[in-house]
Amino acid sequence: MKIGIISDTHIPVSASALPGKVIEYFSGTDLILHAGDFIDLAVLEELKRISSVEAVRGNMDPPEVKQILPRKKIIPVGSFKIG
């Protein structure tokens, strides 16, 4: 299983969209883990178009993100647990 890990995207504050390299690198993954600080839920939707996504909220995320995503999450992956 190939897992892509990302966090602190801070979009649209740090950039207007996910960089092309992120999309390129994650296009072959089975799962993407985002460790928070999306700032905008559009990033989550964009990642979901690439692969399966598991995510948590970060300390900089606004209320609309915090309403949807948990602060912590345990994800079973094969015989491992991530979180």
mmCIF file with all atom_site columns, C-alpha atoms in Angstrom:
data_model
loop_
_atom_site.group_PDB
_atom_site.id
_atom_site.type_symbol
_atom_site.label_atom_id
_atom_site.label_alt_id
_atom_site.label_comp_id
_atom_site.label_asym_id
_atom_site.label_entity_id
_atom_site.label_seq_id
_atom_site.pdbx_PDB_ins_code
_atom_site.Cartn_x
_atom_site.Cartn_y
_atom_site.Cartn_z
_atom_site.occupancy
_atom_site.B_iso_or_equiv
_atom_site.pdbx_formal_charge
_atom_site.auth_seq_id
_atom_site.auth_comp_id
_atom_site.auth_asym_id
_atom_site.auth_atom_id
_atom_site.pdbx_PDB_model_num
ATOM 1  C CA . MET A 1 1  ? 0.000   0.000  0.000  1.00 0.00 ? 1  MET A CA 1
ATOM 2  C CA . LYS A 1 2  ? 1.295   3.428  -0.964 1.00 0.00 ? 2  LYS A CA 1
ATOM 3  C CA . ILE A 1 3  ? 0.359   6.267  1.429  1.00 0.00 ? 3  ILE A CA 1
ATOM 4  C CA . GLY A 1 4  ? 0.853   9.981  0.814  1.00 0.00 ? 4  GLY A CA 1
ATOM 5  C CA . ILE A 1 5  ? 1.142   12.255 3.850  1.00 0.00 ? 5  ILE A CA 1
ATOM 6  C CA . ILE A 1 6  ? 0.587   16.007 3.852  1.00 0.00 ? 6  ILE A CA 1
ATOM 7  C CA . SER A 1 7  ? -0.257  18.755 6.336  1.00 0.00 ? 7  SER A CA 1
ATOM 8  C CA . ASP A 1 8  ? -0.314  22.511 6.745  1.00 0.00 ? 8  ASP A CA 1
ATOM 9  C CA . THR A 1 9  ? -1.518  23.257 3.228  1.00 0.00 ? 9  THR A CA 1
ATOM 10 C CA . HIS A 1 10 ? -2.914  26.626 4.428  1.00 0.00 ? 10 HIS A CA 1
ATOM 11 C CA . ILE A 1 11 ? -4.708  27.190 1.126  1.00 0.00 ? 11 ILE A CA 1
ATOM 12 C CA . PRO A 1 12 ? -5.640  29.864 0.027  1.00 0.00 ? 12 PRO A CA 1
ATOM 13 C CA . VAL A 1 13 ? -3.345  31.703 2.477  1.00 0.00 ? 13 VAL A CA 1
ATOM 14 C CA . SER A 1 14 ? -0.019  30.176 1.355  1.00 0.00 ? 14 SER A CA 1
ATOM 15 C CA . ALA A 1 15 ? -1.042  29.369 -2.245 1.00 0.00 ? 15 ALA A CA 1
ATOM 16 C CA . SER A 1 16 ? -4.151  29.561 -4.398 1.00 0.00 ? 16 SER A CA 1
ATOM 17 C CA . ALA A 1 17 ? -4.305  25.787 -4.978 1.00 0.00 ? 17 ALA A CA 1
ATOM 18 C CA . LEU A 1 18 ? -2.431  22.569 -4.341 1.00 0.00 ? 18 LEU A CA 1
ATOM 19 C CA . PRO A 1 19 ? 0.873   22.613 -6.232 1.00 0.00 ? 19 PRO A CA 1
ATOM 20 C CA . GLY A 1 20 ? 0.993   20.410 -9.326 1.00 0.00 ? 20 GLY A CA 1
ATOM 21 C CA . LYS A 1 21 ? 3.798   18.341 -7.789 1.00 0.00 ? 21 LYS A CA 1
ATOM 22 C CA . VAL A 1 22 ? 1.531   17.340 -4.891 1.00 0.00 ? 22 VAL A CA 1
ATOM 23 C CA . ILE A 1 23 ? -1.109  16.121 -7.316 1.00 0.00 ? 23 ILE A CA 1
ATOM 24 C CA . GLU A 1 24 ? 1.548   14.328 -9.368 1.00 0.00 ? 24 GLU A CA 1
ATOM 25 C CA . TYR A 1 25 ? 3.146   12.596 -6.353 1.00 0.00 ? 25 TYR A CA 1
ATOM 26 C CA . PHE A 1 26 ? -0.175  11.556 -4.808 1.00 0.00 ? 26 PHE A CA 1
ATOM 27 C CA . SER A 1 27 ? -1.816  10.335 -8.020 1.00 0.00 ? 27 SER A CA 1
ATOM 28 C CA . GLY A 1 28 ? -0.459  6.814  -7.511 1.00 0.00 ? 28 GLY A CA 1
ATOM 29 C CA . THR A 1 29 ? -1.341  6.491  -3.825 1.00 0.00 ? 29 THR A CA 1
ATOM 30 C CA . ASP A 1 30 ? -3.871  4.179  -2.218 1.00 0.00 ? 30 ASP A CA 1
ATOM 31 C CA . LEU A 1 31 ? -4.469  6.597  0.651  1.00 0.00 ? 31 LEU A CA 1
ATOM 32 C CA . ILE A 1 32 ? -3.716  10.229 1.475  1.00 0.00 ? 32 ILE A CA 1
ATOM 33 C CA . LEU A 1 33 ? -3.371  11.317 5.107  1.00 0.00 ? 33 LEU A CA 1
ATOM 34 C CA . HIS A 1 34 ? -3.784  15.035 5.821  1.00 0.00 ? 34 HIS A CA 1
ATOM 35 C CA . ALA A 1 35 ? -2.638  16.032 9.318  1.00 0.00 ? 35 ALA A CA 1
ATOM 36 C CA . GLY A 1 36 ? -4.538  19.316 9.511  1.00 0.00 ? 36 GLY A CA 1
ATOM 37 C CA . ASP A 1 37 ? -4.437  23.019 8.740  1.00 0.00 ? 37 ASP A CA 1
ATOM 38 C CA . PHE A 1 38 ? -6.385  22.868 5.494  1.00 0.00 ? 38 PHE A CA 1
ATOM 39 C CA . ILE A 1 39 ? -7.859  26.365 6.013  1.00 0.00 ? 39 ILE A CA 1
ATOM 40 C CA . ASP A 1 40 ? -10.276 25.683 3.101  1.00 0.00 ? 40 ASP A CA 1
ATOM 41 C CA . LEU A 1 41 ? -12.318 22.503 2.576  1.00 0.00 ? 41 LEU A CA 1
ATOM 42 C CA . ALA A 1 42 ? -11.724 22.783 -1.183 1.00 0.00 ? 42 ALA A CA 1
ATOM 43 C CA . VAL A 1 43 ? -8.327  21.185 -0.518 1.00 0.00 ? 43 VAL A CA 1
ATOM 44 C CA . LEU A 1 44 ? -10.001 18.134 1.021  1.00 0.00 ? 44 LEU A CA 1
ATOM 45 C CA . GLU A 1 45 ? -12.283 17.802 -2.005 1.00 0.00 ? 45 GLU A CA 1
ATOM 46 C CA . GLU A 1 46 ? -9.336  18.140 -4.386 1.00 0.00 ? 46 GLU A CA 1
ATOM 47 C CA . LEU A 1 47 ? -7.408  15.420 -2.546 1.00 0.00 ? 47 LEU A CA 1
ATOM 48 C CA . LYS A 1 48 ? -10.477 13.143 -2.646 1.00 0.00 ? 48 LYS A CA 1
ATOM 49 C CA . ARG A 1 49 ? -10.433 13.375 -6.445 1.00 0.00 ? 49 ARG A CA 1
ATOM 50 C CA . ILE A 1 50 ? -6.907  11.918 -6.385 1.00 0.00 ? 50 ILE A CA 1
ATOM 51 C CA . SER A 1 51 ? -7.257  9.102  -3.843 1.00 0.00 ? 51 SER A CA 1
ATOM 52 C CA . SER A 1 52 ? -8.954  7.966  -0.654 1.00 0.00 ? 52 SER A CA 1
ATOM 53 C CA . VAL A 1 53 ? -8.398  10.532 2.115  1.00 0.00 ? 53 VAL A CA 1
ATOM 54 C CA . GLU A 1 54 ? -8.288  10.365 5.909  1.00 0.00 ? 54 GLU A CA 1
ATOM 55 C CA . ALA A 1 55 ? -7.889  13.691 7.671  1.00 0.00 ? 55 ALA A CA 1
ATOM 56 C CA . VAL A 1 56 ? -7.937  15.545 10.963 1.00 0.00 ? 56 VAL A CA 1
ATOM 57 C CA . ARG A 1 57 ? -8.325  19.235 11.674 1.00 0.00 ? 57 ARG A CA 1
ATOM 58 C CA . GLY A 1 58 ? -5.461  21.481 12.688 1.00 0.00 ? 58 GLY A CA 1
ATOM 59 C CA . ASN A 1 59 ? -5.135  24.361 15.126 1.00 0.00 ? 59 ASN A CA 1
ATOM 60 C CA . MET A 1 60 ? -5.374  26.946 12.317 1.00 0.00 ? 60 MET A CA 1
ATOM 61 C CA . ASP A 1 61 ? -8.489  25.492 10.687 1.00 0.00 ? 61 ASP A CA 1
ATOM 62 C CA . PRO A 1 62 ? -11.643 27.644 10.727 1.00 0.00 ? 62 PRO A CA 1
ATOM 63 C CA . PRO A 1 63 ? -14.933 26.540 12.352 1.00 0.00 ? 63 PRO A CA 1
ATOM 64 C CA . GLU A 1 64 ? -16.370 25.063 9.132  1.00 0.00 ? 64 GLU A CA 1
ATOM 65 C CA . VAL A 1 65 ? -13.419 22.657 8.914  1.00 0.00 ? 65 VAL A CA 1
ATOM 66 C CA . LYS A 1 66 ? -13.536 21.875 12.640 1.00 0.00 ? 66 LYS A CA 1
ATOM 67 C CA . GLN A 1 67 ? -17.231 20.944 12.334 1.00 0.00 ? 67 GLN A CA 1
ATOM 68 C CA . ILE A 1 68 ? -16.433 18.276 9.737  1.00 0.00 ? 68 ILE A CA 1
ATOM 69 C CA . LEU A 1 69 ? -13.062 16.852 10.778 1.00 0.00 ? 69 LEU A CA 1
ATOM 70 C CA . PRO A 1 70 ? -12.050 15.325 14.118 1.00 0.00 ? 70 PRO A CA 1
ATOM 71 C CA . ARG A 1 71 ? -9.098  16.519 16.196 1.00 0.00 ? 71 ARG A CA 1
ATOM 72 C CA . LYS A 1 72 ? -7.697  12.967 16.420 1.00 0.00 ? 72 LYS A CA 1
ATOM 73 C CA . LYS A 1 73 ? -8.250  9.799  14.452 1.00 0.00 ? 73 LYS A CA 1
ATOM 74 C CA . ILE A 1 74 ? -6.830  6.262  14.471 1.00 0.00 ? 74 ILE A CA 1
ATOM 75 C CA . ILE A 1 75 ? -6.660  4.644  11.032 1.00 0.00 ? 75 ILE A CA 1
ATOM 76 C CA . PRO A 1 76 ? -6.039  0.907  10.693 1.00 0.00 ? 76 PRO A CA 1
ATOM 77 C CA . VAL A 1 77 ? -3.785  0.162  7.723  1.00 0.00 ? 77 VAL A CA 1
ATOM 78 C CA . GLY A 1 78 ? -3.077  -3.530 7.331  1.00 0.00 ? 78 GLY A CA 1
ATOM 79 C CA . SER A 1 79 ? -1.652  -4.734 10.637 1.00 0.00 ? 79 SER A CA 1
ATOM 80 C CA . PHE A 1 80 ? -0.725  -1.176 11.698 1.00 0.00 ? 80 PHE A CA 1
ATOM 81 C CA . LYS A 1 81 ? -2.586  1.692  13.314 1.00 0.00 ? 81 LYS A CA 1
ATOM 82 C CA . ILE A 1 82 ? -1.760  5.261  12.317 1.00 0.00 ? 82 ILE A CA 1
ATOM 83 C CA . GLY A 1 83 ? -2.817  8.203  14.439 1.00 0.00 ? 83 GLY A CA 1
#
